[in-house]
Short mmCIF file of C-alpha atoms and ligand atoms in Angstrom, two decimals:
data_model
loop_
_atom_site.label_atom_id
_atom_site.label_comp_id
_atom_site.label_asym_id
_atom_site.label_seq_id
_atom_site.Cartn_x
_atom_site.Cartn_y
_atom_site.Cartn_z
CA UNK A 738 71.24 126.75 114.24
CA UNK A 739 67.99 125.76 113.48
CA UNK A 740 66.26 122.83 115.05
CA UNK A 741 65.93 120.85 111.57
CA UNK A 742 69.71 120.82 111.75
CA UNK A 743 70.73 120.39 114.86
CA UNK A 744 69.57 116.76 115.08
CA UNK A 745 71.19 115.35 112.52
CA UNK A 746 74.03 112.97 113.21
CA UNK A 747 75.78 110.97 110.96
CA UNK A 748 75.26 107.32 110.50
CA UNK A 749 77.38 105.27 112.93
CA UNK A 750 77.02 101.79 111.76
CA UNK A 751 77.60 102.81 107.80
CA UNK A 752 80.83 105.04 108.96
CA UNK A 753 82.51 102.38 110.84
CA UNK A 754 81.74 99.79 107.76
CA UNK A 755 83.19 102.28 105.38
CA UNK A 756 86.22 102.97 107.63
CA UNK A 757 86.77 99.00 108.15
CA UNK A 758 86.13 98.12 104.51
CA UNK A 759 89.05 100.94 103.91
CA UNK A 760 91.51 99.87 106.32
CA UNK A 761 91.69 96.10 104.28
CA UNK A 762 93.06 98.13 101.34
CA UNK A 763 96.11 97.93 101.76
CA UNK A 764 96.41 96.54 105.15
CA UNK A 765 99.60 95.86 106.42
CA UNK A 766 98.83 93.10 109.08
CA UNK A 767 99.30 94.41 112.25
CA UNK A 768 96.65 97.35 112.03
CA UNK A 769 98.23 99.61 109.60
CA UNK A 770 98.02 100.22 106.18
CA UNK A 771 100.94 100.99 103.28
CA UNK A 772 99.47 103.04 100.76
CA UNK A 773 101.96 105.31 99.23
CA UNK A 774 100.55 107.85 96.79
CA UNK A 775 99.54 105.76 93.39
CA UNK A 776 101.06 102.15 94.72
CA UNK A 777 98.24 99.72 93.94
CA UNK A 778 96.95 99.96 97.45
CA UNK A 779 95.86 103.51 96.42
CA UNK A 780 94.48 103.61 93.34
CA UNK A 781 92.45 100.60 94.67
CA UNK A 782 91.72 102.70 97.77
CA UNK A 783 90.44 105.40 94.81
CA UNK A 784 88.65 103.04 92.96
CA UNK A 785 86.65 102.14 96.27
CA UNK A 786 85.84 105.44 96.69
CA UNK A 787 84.65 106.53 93.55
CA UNK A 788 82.29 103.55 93.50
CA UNK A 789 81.41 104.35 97.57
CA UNK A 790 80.62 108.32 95.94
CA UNK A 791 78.46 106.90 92.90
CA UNK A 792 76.32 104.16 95.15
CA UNK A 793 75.51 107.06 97.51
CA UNK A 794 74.05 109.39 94.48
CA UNK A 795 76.44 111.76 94.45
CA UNK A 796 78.16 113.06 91.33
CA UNK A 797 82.03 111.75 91.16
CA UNK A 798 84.17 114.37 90.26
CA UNK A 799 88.51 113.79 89.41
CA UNK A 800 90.50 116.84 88.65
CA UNK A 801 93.64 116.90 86.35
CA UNK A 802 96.03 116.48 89.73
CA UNK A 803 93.93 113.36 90.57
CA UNK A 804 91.74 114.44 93.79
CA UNK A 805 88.67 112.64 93.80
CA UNK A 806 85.66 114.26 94.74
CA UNK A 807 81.88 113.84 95.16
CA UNK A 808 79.72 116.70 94.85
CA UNK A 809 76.96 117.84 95.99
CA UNK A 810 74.86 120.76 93.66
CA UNK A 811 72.44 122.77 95.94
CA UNK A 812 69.91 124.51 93.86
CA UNK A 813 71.10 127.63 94.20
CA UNK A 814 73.19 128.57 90.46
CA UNK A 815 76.67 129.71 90.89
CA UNK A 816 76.38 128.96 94.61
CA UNK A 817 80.08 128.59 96.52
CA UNK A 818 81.59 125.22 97.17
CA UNK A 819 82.19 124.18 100.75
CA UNK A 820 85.24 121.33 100.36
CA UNK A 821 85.40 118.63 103.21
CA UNK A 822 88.09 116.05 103.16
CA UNK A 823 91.38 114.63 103.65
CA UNK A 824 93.67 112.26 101.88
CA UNK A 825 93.47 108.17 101.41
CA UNK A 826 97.05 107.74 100.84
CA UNK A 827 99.52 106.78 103.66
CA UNK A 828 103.32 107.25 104.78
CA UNK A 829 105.25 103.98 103.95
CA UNK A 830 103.80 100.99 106.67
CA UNK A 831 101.41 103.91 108.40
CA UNK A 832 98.52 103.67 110.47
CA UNK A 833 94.81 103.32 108.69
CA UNK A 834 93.33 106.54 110.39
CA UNK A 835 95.89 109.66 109.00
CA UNK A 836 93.95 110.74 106.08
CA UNK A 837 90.85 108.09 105.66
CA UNK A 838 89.37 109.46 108.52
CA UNK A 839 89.00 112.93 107.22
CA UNK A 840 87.85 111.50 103.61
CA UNK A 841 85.39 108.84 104.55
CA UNK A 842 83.81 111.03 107.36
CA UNK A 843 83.14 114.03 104.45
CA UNK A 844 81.38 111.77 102.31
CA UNK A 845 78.92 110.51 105.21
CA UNK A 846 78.54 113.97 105.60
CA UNK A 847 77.46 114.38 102.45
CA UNK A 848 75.37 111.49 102.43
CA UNK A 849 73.58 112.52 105.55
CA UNK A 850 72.61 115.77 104.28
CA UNK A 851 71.56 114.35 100.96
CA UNK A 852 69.08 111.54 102.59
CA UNK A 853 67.88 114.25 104.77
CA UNK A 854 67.12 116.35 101.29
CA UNK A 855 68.25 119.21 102.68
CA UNK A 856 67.83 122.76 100.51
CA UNK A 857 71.83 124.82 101.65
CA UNK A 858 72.49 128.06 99.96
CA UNK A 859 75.77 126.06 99.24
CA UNK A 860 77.26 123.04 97.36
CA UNK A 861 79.64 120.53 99.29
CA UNK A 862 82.02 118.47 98.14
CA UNK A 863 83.65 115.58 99.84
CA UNK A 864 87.97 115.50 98.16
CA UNK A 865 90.39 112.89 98.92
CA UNK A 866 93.11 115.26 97.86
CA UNK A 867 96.18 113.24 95.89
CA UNK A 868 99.68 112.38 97.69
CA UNK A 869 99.34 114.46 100.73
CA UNK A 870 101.78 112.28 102.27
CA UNK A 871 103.95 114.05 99.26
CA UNK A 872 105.47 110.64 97.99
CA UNK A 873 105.96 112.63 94.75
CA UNK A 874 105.37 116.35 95.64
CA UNK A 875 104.48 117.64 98.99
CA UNK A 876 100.73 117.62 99.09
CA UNK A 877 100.15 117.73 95.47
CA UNK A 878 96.15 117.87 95.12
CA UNK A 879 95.94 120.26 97.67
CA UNK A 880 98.80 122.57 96.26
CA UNK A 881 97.45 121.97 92.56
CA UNK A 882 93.88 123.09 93.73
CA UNK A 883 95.83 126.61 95.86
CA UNK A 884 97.64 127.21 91.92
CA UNK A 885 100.69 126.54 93.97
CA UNK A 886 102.51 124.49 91.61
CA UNK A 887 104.14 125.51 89.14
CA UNK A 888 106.28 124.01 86.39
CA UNK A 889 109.33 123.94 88.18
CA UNK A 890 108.03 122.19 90.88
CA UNK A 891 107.16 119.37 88.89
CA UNK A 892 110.78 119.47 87.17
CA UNK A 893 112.29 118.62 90.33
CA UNK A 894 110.08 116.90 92.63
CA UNK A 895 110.74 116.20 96.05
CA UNK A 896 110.15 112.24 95.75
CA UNK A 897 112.21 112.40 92.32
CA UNK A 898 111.57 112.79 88.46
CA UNK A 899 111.31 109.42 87.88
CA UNK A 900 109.22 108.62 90.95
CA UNK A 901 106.59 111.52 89.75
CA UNK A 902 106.35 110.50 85.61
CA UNK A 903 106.33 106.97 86.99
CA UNK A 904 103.43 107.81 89.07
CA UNK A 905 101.64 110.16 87.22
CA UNK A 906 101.32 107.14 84.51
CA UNK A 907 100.22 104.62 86.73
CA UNK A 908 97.33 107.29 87.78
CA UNK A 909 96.42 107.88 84.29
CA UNK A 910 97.64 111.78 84.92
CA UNK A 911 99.97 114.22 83.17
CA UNK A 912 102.08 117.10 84.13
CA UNK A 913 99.60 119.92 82.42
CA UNK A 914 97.12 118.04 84.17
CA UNK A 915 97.96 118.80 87.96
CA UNK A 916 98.61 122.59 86.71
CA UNK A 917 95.33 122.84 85.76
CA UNK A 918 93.82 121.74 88.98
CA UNK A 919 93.94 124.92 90.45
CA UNK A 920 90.49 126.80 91.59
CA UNK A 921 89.40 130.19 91.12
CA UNK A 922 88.90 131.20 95.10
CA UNK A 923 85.42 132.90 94.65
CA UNK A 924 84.11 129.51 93.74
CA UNK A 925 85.15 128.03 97.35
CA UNK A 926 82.78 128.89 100.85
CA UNK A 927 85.64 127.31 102.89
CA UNK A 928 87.56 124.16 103.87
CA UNK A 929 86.84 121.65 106.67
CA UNK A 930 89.48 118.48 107.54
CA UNK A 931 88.59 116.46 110.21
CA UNK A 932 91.35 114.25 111.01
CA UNK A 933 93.54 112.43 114.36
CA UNK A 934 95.45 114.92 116.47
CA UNK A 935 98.94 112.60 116.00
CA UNK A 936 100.56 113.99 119.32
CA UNK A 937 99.30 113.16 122.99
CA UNK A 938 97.59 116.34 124.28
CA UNK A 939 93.85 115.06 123.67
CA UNK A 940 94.34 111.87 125.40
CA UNK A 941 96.59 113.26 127.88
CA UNK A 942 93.72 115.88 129.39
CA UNK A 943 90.74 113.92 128.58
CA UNK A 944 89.57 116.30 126.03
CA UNK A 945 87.03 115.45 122.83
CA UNK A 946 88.07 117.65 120.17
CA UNK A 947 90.86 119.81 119.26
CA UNK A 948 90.40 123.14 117.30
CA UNK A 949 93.02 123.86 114.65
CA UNK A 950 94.83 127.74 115.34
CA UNK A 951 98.12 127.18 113.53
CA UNK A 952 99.96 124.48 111.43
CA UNK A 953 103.79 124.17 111.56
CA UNK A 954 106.14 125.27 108.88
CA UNK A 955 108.40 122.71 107.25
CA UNK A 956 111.55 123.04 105.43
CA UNK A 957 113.29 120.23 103.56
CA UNK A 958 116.78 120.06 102.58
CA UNK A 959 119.23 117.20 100.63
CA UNK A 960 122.60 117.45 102.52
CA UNK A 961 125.15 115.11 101.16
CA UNK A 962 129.05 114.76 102.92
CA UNK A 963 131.54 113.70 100.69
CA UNK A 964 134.67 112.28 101.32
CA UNK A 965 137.02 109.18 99.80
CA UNK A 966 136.45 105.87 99.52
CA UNK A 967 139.23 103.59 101.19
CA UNK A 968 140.00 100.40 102.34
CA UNK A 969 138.12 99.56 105.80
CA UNK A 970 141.02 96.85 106.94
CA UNK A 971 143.98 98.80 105.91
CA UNK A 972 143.15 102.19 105.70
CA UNK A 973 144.56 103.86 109.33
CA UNK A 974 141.84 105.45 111.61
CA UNK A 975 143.22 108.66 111.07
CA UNK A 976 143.93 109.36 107.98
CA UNK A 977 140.03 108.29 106.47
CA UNK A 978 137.86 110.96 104.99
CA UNK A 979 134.80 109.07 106.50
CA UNK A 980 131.63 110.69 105.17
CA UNK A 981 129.41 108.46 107.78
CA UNK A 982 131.12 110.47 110.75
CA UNK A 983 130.18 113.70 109.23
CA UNK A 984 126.50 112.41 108.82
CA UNK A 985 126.00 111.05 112.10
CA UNK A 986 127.88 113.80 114.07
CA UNK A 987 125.49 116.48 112.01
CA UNK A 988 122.81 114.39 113.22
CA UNK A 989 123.47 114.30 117.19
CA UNK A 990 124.29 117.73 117.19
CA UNK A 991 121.26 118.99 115.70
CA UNK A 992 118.76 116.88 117.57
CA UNK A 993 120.85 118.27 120.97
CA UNK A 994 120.50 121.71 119.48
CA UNK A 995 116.95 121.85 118.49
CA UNK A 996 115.96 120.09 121.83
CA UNK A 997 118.08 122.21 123.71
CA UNK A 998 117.62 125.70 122.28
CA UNK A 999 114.46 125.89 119.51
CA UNK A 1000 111.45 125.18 121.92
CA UNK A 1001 108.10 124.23 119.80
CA UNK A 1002 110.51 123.05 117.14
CA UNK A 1003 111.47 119.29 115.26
CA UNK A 1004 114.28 118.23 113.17
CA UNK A 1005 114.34 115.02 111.75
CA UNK A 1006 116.97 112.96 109.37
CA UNK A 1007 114.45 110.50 108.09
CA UNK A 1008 116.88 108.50 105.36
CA UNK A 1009 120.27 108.14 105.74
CA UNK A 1010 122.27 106.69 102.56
CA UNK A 1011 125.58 105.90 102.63
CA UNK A 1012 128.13 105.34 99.18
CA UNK A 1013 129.17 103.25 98.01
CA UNK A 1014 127.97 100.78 101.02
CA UNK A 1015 129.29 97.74 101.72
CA UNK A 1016 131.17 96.67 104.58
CA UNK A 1017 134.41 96.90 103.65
CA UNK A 1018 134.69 100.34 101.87
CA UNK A 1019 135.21 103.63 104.25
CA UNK A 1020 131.99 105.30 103.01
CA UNK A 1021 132.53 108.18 100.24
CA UNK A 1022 129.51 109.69 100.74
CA UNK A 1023 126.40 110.21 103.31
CA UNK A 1024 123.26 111.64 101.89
CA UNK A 1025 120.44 112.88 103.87
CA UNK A 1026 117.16 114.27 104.03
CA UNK A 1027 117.07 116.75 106.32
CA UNK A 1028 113.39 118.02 107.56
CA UNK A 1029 112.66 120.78 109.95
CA UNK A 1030 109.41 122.24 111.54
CA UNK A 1031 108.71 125.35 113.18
CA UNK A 1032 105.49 127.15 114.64
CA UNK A 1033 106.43 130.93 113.61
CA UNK A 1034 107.98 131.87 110.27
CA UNK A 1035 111.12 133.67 111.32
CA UNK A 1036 112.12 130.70 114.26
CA UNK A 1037 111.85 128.40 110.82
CA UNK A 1038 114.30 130.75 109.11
CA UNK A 1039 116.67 130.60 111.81
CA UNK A 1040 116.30 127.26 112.45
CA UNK A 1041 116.97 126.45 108.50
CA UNK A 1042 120.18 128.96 108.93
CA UNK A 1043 121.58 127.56 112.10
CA UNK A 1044 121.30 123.67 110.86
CA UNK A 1045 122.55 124.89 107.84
CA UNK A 1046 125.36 126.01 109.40
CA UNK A 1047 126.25 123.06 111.78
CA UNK A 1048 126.34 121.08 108.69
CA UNK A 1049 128.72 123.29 107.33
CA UNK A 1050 130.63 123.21 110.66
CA UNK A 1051 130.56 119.53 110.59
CA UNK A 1052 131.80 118.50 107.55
CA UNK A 1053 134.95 120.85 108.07
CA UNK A 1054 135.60 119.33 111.02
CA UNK A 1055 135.88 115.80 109.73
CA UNK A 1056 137.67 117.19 106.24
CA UNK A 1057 134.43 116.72 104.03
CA UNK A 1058 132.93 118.59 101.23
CA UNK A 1059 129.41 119.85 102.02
CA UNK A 1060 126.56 120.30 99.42
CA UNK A 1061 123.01 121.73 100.53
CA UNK A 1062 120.54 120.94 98.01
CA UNK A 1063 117.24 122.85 98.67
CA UNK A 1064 113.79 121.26 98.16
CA UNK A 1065 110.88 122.83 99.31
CA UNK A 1066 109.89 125.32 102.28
CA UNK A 1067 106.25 125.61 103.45
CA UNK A 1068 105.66 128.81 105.66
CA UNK A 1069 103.22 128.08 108.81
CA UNK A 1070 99.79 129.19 108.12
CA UNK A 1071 97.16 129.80 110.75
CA UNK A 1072 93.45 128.19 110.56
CA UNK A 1073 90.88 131.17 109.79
CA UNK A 1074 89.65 132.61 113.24
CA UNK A 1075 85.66 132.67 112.32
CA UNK A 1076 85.96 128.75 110.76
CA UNK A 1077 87.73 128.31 114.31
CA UNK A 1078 84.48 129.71 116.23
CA UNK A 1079 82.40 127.21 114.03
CA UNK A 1080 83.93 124.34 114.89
CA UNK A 1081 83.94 125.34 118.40
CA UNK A 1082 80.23 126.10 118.39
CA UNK A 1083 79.77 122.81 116.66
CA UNK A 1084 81.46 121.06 119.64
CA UNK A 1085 79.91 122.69 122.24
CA UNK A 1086 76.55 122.32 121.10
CA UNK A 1087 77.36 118.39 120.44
CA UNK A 1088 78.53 119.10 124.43
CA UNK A 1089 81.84 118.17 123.45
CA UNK A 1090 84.91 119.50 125.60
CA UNK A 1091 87.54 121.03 122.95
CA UNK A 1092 90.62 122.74 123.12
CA UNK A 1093 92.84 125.27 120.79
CA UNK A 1094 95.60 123.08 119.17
CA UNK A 1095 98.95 123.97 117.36
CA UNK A 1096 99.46 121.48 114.68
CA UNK A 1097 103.05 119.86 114.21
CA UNK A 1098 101.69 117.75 111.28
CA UNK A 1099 101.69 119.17 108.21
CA UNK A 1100 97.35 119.00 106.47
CA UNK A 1101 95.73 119.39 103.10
CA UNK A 1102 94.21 122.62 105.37
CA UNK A 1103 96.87 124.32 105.19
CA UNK A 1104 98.07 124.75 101.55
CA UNK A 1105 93.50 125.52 100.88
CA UNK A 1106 94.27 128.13 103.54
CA UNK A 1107 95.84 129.82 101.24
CA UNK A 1108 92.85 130.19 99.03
CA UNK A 1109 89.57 129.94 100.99
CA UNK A 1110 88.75 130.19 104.78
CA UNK A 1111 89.99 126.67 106.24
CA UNK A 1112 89.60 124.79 109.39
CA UNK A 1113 90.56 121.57 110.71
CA UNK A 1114 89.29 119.31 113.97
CA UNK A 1115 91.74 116.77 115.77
CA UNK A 1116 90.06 113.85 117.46
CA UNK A 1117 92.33 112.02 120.16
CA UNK A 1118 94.98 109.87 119.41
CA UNK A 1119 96.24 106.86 121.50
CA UNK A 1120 99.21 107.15 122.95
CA UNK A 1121 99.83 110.18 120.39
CA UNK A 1122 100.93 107.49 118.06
CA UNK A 1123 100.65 108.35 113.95
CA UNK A 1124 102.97 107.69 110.63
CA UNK A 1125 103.18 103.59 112.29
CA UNK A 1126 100.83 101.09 112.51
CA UNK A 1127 100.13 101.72 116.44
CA UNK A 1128 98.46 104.95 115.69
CA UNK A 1129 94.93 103.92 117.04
CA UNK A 1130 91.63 106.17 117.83
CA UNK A 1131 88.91 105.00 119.72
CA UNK A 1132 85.47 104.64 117.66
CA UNK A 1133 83.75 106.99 120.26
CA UNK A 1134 86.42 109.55 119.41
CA UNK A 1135 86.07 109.20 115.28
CA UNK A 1136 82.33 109.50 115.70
CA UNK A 1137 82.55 112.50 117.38
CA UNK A 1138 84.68 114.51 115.10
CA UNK A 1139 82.62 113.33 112.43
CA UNK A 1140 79.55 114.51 113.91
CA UNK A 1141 81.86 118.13 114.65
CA UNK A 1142 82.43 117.93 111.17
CA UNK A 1143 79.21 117.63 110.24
CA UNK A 1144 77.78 119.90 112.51
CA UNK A 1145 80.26 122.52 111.66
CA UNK A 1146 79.15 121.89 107.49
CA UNK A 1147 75.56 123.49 108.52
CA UNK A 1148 77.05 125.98 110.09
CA UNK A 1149 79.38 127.20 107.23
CA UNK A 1150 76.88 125.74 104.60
CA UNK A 1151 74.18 128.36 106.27
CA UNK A 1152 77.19 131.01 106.63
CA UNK A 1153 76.44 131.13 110.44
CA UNK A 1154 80.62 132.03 111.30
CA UNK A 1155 79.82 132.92 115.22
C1 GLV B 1674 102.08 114.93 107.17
O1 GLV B 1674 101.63 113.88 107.57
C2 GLV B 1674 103.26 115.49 107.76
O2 GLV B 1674 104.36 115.04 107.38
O3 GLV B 1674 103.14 116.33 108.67
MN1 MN B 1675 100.50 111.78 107.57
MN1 MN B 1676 97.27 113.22 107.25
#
């Protein structure tokens, strides 16, 4: 890379600021932040943006799906755009790096290489993609900018109907809107997400950066058990049609199974509800959300068939009625191998240690993938904590992707792949 480049760093004491000024919005008290997808916490997270992107010169950009970008033209016409970023919304009560991270280090990116009034054959653009965290719909701004969306997606949500028109309002959006996110491909040079690795491996061997080869596959799946509603006092042991018991002996069996026999792979029965609910009726019903991840396509198909099936298994044994209500199903997708050389480059020549990572986590990355060459860098986190408040990353760390990422930009920016 040439020398002009390779000094630049990014600006340490304006990052932190920006990443401390972010974590208020929001904050949940004990270090974490709640900022579901277009809750107020958001769209003032958003609003803080967009004024962050306007005082640093850049041009603010918002799509129909609601990502929020700022852009920077090279002088080159009908150059390629080279998208950098993450998302600013959280799980429910998360931690404040998942997503910010990724977003506020693009934009110093940016900002670096515009005070530096540097000439790249290519424009960049810094996206806090909308509802990765897929409140509404799995990773919506990412999926709307891929043209993966279509109509019938939005008809039947993952978070709910309601949930999505209820959102969509409070955004200032519209259904025809997120369609017509999407992005012709031959505008985009390529994808860059810096964000925290979520799982232990960093820390645990002492290593700076991790290099993105593969991101999981996830399936998710409604499973309800239905059975009668009795009296709890009266009603003998044996004769109840409990739906709880079908519920909670699915959800033994398949943590046992997937622990026991699908290595590399996750379930996870993340809300339980039961029906009617209250103390002294035998539950009717037990619905579920059942999620599973998997590294390799066909172990996710097998996995979805198998659980599938000990659901099935379970609610005959315990005299319930079984219904499997299918919601979405992301195939894995692997990180593009020359983006992975950049970023490696990028860390060595920062004389960074790095590492090849699978991802578990689901990333914006994956669904541009699809589109452009994408890439991602993990940066340690403590304790491997993420989606809670304890997820923690040490400043060192944060700077250090963000100079990766930034490093890696010139790189693509000046199409040097190797
Ligand atoms: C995204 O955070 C995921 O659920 O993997
Ligand atoms: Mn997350
Ligand atoms: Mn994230």
């Amino acid at each position: 890379m040439e020398d002009k480049f390779s000094d630049l760093r990014i600006n340490a004491e304006r990052f932190q600021q920006d990443f401390e000024a972010i974590s208020h919005i929001g904050s949940s008290g004990d270090g974490g932040v709640d900022r579901p997808a277009f809750s107020d916490a958001h769209l003032a997270a958003r609003t803080w943006f967009r004024q962050r992107i306007e005082d640093a010169g850049l041009t603010f950009r918002l799509d129909g799906a609601g990502n929020h970008s700022g852009f920077l033209k090279c002088s080159a016409e009908n150059a390629p755009t080279l998208l950098l970023g993450s998302h600013l919304d959280s799980v429910p009560k998360g931690g404040r790096f998942d997503g910010a991270l990724g977003v506020l280090a693009a934009l110093e990116v940016l900002r670096v290489i515009h005070e530096a009034g540097l000439h790249l054959p290519t424009n960049l653009e810094a996206i806090d993609f909308s509802d990765e965290e897929g409140r509404l719909v799995g990773l919506m701004g990412s999926n709307a900018v891929a043209g993966s969306l279509s109509e019938k997606d939005l008809a039947k949500p993952a978070g709910g109907r309601s949930a999505l028109l209820d959102g969509l309002l409070r955004a200032g959006l519209n259904e025809a809107g997120i369609l017509s996110a999407k992005r012709d491909p031959s505008t985009l040079a390529g994808f860059l997400e810096l964000h925290i690795e979520q799982g232990p491996r960093l820390e645990q061997e002492s290593l700076d950066i991790g290099v993105v080869t593969t991101m999981t596959g996830i399936c998710l799946y409604n499973l309800k058990f239905t059975g009668r509603a009795d009296h709890s006092g009266t009603t003998p042991m044996h004769q109840r049609l409990d739906a709880s018991l079908g519920a909670s002996n699915f959800v033994l069996s398949a943590s046992t199974m997937v622990t026991e026999k699908f290595l590399n792979c996750t379930v996870n029965v993340g809300s339980i509800e039961l029906m009617p609910g209250a103390s002294n009726i035998v539950p009717q019903c037990a619905s579920l959300i059942l999620e599973l991840r998997a590294p390799e396509l066909d172990t996710l198909n097998r996995l979805e068939s198998t659980l599938l099936e000990l659901a099935n298994h379970k609610a005959g044994y315990h005299k319930l009625k079984l219904e499997a209500e299918f919601i979405e199903k992301h195939p894995p997708n692997t990180m593009d191998i020359g983006v992975q050389g950049v970023i490696r480059n990028a860390a060595s020549s920062l004389g960074l240690s790095h590492i090849n990572l699978y991802s578990g986590a689901f990333h914006d990355a994956e669904v541009i993938a699809r589109i452009c060459p994408a890439g991602m860098i993990f940066v340690p986190s403590q304790g491997g904590a993420s989606h809670s408040p304890r997820e923690f990353t040490p400043w060192k760390d944060c700077m250090n992707g963000a100079n990766v990422l930034l490093n890696a930009t010139l790189r693509l920016a000046t199409s040097q792949i190797n």
